Amino acid sequence: MSRIFVFGATGGIGRRLCLRLVASGHRVSGLHRAPEQAEALREAGVVPVAGDLMALGVPEMTRLLQNHDIAVFSAGAAGSGADRTRTIDGEGPAKLAEAAQAAGVGRVYLVSAFPEAGRGREPKEGFELYMRTKKEADAALAASPLDWVILRPGTLLHEEGGGRVALGPALTYGSVARGNVARVLAGLIDRPGIRRRVLELTDGATPVIEALAALDP
Ligand SMILES: NC(=O)c1ccc[n+]([C@@H]2O[C@H](COP(=O)([O-])OP(=O)(O)OC[C@H]3O[C@@H](n4cnc5c(N)ncnc54)[C@H](OP(=O)(O)O)[C@@H]3O)[C@@H](O)[C@H]2O)c1
């Protein structure tokens, strides 16, 4: 059993991930903004923790992370503006890297973005900022001494997925069901030997358990 803190616990990936982690016997805390989200988290077996990533600094984050072993960051501004992208998608993981070290959280899992996303489309300022910011966040976490995994999913689909994926250091671009992202994150958390890796993820042909076993050192 690990004590896991999920940033983005109310999101498409985070909600599915929390359910999996709780079902596996982990103790899970989940960040939420709206007060009415607390009850749904509690019903899912998650300890609700109120907080807004637009306002949380490293000291506050360090306090939230006390008594946890693992943190997952799957929060995102979802295109709600440049300031929010910079603060949530960019500074969020960088602050988490610092706070995790201060709080004694040894492992951090970051949901990032596939570098080929948006290729072939007319460049848009907001999207370019998003991609640049995601990469800066990856770099901040990767420079830390933590045991991190950076997961770069393709375009996310509002689906559970059937548990078959492509997972590895370099893939051709594709889409991936949010349910499959949650399956892979839960599997990674249960395989601490997979550490300090950047992994790309799309839907594919390989059962998640086999895709993870292939990465186990
Ligand atoms: N869309 C894509 O195709 C795509 C592709 C690759 C990677 N990604 C990345 O995948 C990750 C998650 O995807 P998803 O589908 O789970 O996203 P989602 O459903 O939009 O969920 C985003 C989560 O972030 C939380 N959040 C937003 N602003 C916050 C704030 N100020 N303080 C605290 N929490 C905040 C949301 O909380 P609320 O419930 O309060 O809104 C929600 O829990 C993101 O990092 C995104 O960049 C997306």
CSV table of N, CA, C and O in Angstrom, one decimal, residues 2 27 42 74 79 82 86 90 94 96 98 104 107 112 118 126 128 154 164 175 183 186 191-192 206 212 214-215:
chain,number,residue,atom,x,y,z
A,2,SER,N,0.6,2.1,-0.9
A,2,SER,CA,1.3,3.4,-0.9
A,2,SER,C,0.3,4.5,-0.6
A,2,SER,O,-0.9,4.4,-0.9
A,27,ARG,N,-3.8,4.2,-0.5
A,27,ARG,CA,-4.5,5.3,0.2
A,27,ARG,C,-4.3,6.6,-0.7
A,27,ARG,O,-3.2,7.0,-0.9
A,42,ARG,N,-14.9,11.5,-2.0
A,42,ARG,CA,-15.1,10.7,-0.8
A,42,ARG,C,-15.8,9.4,-1.2
A,42,ARG,O,-15.4,8.3,-0.7
A,74,SER,N,-1.8,15.1,-13.0
A,74,SER,CA,-2.6,15.0,-14.3
A,74,SER,C,-3.5,16.2,-14.4
A,74,SER,O,-4.5,16.1,-15.2
A,79,GLY,N,-6.6,24.6,-22.1
A,79,GLY,CA,-6.8,25.7,-23.0
A,79,GLY,C,-7.6,26.9,-22.5
A,79,GLY,O,-8.2,27.6,-23.2
A,82,ALA,N,-3.6,31.8,-21.4
A,82,ALA,CA,-2.1,31.7,-21.3
A,82,ALA,C,-1.6,31.7,-19.9
A,82,ALA,O,-0.7,30.9,-19.5
A,86,ARG,N,0.5,28.7,-18.2
A,86,ARG,CA,1.8,28.8,-17.6
A,86,ARG,C,1.8,28.4,-16.1
A,86,ARG,O,2.7,27.7,-15.7
A,90,GLY,N,2.7,24.5,-16.5
A,90,GLY,CA,4.1,24.8,-16.4
A,90,GLY,C,4.7,24.8,-15.0
A,90,GLY,O,5.5,24.0,-14.7
A,94,ALA,N,6.7,22.0,-11.8
A,94,ALA,CA,8.0,22.4,-11.3
A,94,ALA,C,7.9,22.6,-9.8
A,94,ALA,O,8.8,22.3,-9.1
A,96,LEU,N,5.8,21.1,-7.9
A,96,LEU,CA,5.7,19.8,-7.3
A,96,LEU,C,7.0,19.1,-7.1
A,96,LEU,O,7.3,18.4,-6.1
A,98,GLU,N,9.8,20.4,-6.5
A,98,GLU,CA,10.5,21.0,-5.3
A,98,GLU,C,9.8,20.5,-4.0
A,98,GLU,O,10.4,20.1,-3.0
A,104,GLY,N,9.5,14.7,1.3
A,104,GLY,CA,9.9,13.3,1.3
A,104,GLY,C,9.1,12.4,0.4
A,104,GLY,O,9.1,11.2,0.7
A,107,ARG,N,8.5,9.6,-5.4
A,107,ARG,CA,8.2,9.3,-6.8
A,107,ARG,C,7.1,10.2,-7.3
A,107,ARG,O,6.1,10.5,-6.6
A,112,SER,N,2.2,14.4,-19.4
A,112,SER,CA,2.7,15.5,-20.2
A,112,SER,C,2.0,15.4,-21.6
A,112,SER,O,0.8,15.0,-21.6
A,118,GLY,N,-0.4,18.2,-32.9
A,118,GLY,CA,-0.7,19.4,-33.6
A,118,GLY,C,0.1,19.6,-34.9
A,118,GLY,O,-0.1,20.5,-35.6
A,126,GLY,N,-1.9,29.8,-28.8
A,126,GLY,CA,-2.2,29.2,-27.5
A,126,GLY,C,-1.7,27.7,-27.4
A,126,GLY,O,-1.1,27.3,-26.4
A,128,GLU,N,0.9,26.5,-29.2
A,128,GLU,CA,2.3,26.6,-29.2
A,128,GLU,C,2.8,26.8,-27.8
A,128,GLU,O,3.8,26.2,-27.3
A,154,GLY,N,-0.9,10.5,-26.5
A,154,GLY,CA,-1.4,11.2,-27.7
A,154,GLY,C,-2.7,11.9,-27.4
A,154,GLY,O,-3.0,12.1,-26.2
A,164,ARG,N,-5.5,-2.1,-24.4
A,164,ARG,CA,-4.4,-2.4,-25.3
A,164,ARG,C,-3.8,-1.1,-25.8
A,164,ARG,O,-4.5,-0.2,-26.2
A,175,SER,N,-3.9,8.5,-31.0
A,175,SER,CA,-4.7,8.9,-29.9
A,175,SER,C,-4.8,7.8,-28.8
A,175,SER,O,-4.3,6.7,-29.1
A,183,ARG,N,-5.0,3.3,-16.8
A,183,ARG,CA,-4.5,1.9,-16.6
A,183,ARG,C,-2.9,1.9,-16.5
A,183,ARG,O,-2.3,1.3,-15.7
A,186,ALA,N,-1.6,3.6,-13.3
A,186,ALA,CA,-1.7,2.7,-12.2
A,186,ALA,C,-0.7,1.6,-12.2
A,186,ALA,O,-0.1,1.2,-11.2
A,191,ARG,N,4.9,-0.5,-10.4
A,191,ARG,CA,6.2,-1.0,-10.8
A,191,ARG,C,7.3,0.0,-10.6
A,191,ARG,O,7.8,0.7,-11.6
A,192,PRO,N,7.7,0.2,-9.4
A,192,PRO,CA,8.7,1.3,-9.0
A,192,PRO,C,10.0,1.1,-9.8
A,192,PRO,O,10.8,2.1,-9.8
A,206,THR,N,-1.0,-4.0,-27.7
A,206,THR,CA,-0.4,-4.7,-26.6
A,206,THR,C,-1.1,-4.5,-25.3
A,206,THR,O,-1.4,-3.4,-24.9
A,212,LEU,N,3.9,-2.9,-19.9
A,212,LEU,CA,4.7,-2.5,-18.8
A,212,LEU,C,5.8,-3.5,-18.4
A,212,LEU,O,6.9,-3.1,-18.1
A,214,ALA,N,7.4,-5.2,-20.4
A,214,ALA,CA,8.6,-5.0,-21.4
A,214,ALA,C,9.5,-3.9,-20.9
A,214,ALA,O,10.6,-3.8,-21.4
A,215,LEU,N,9.0,-3.0,-20.1
A,215,LEU,CA,9.8,-1.9,-19.6
A,215,LEU,C,10.5,-2.1,-18.3
A,215,LEU,O,11.4,-1.4,-17.9
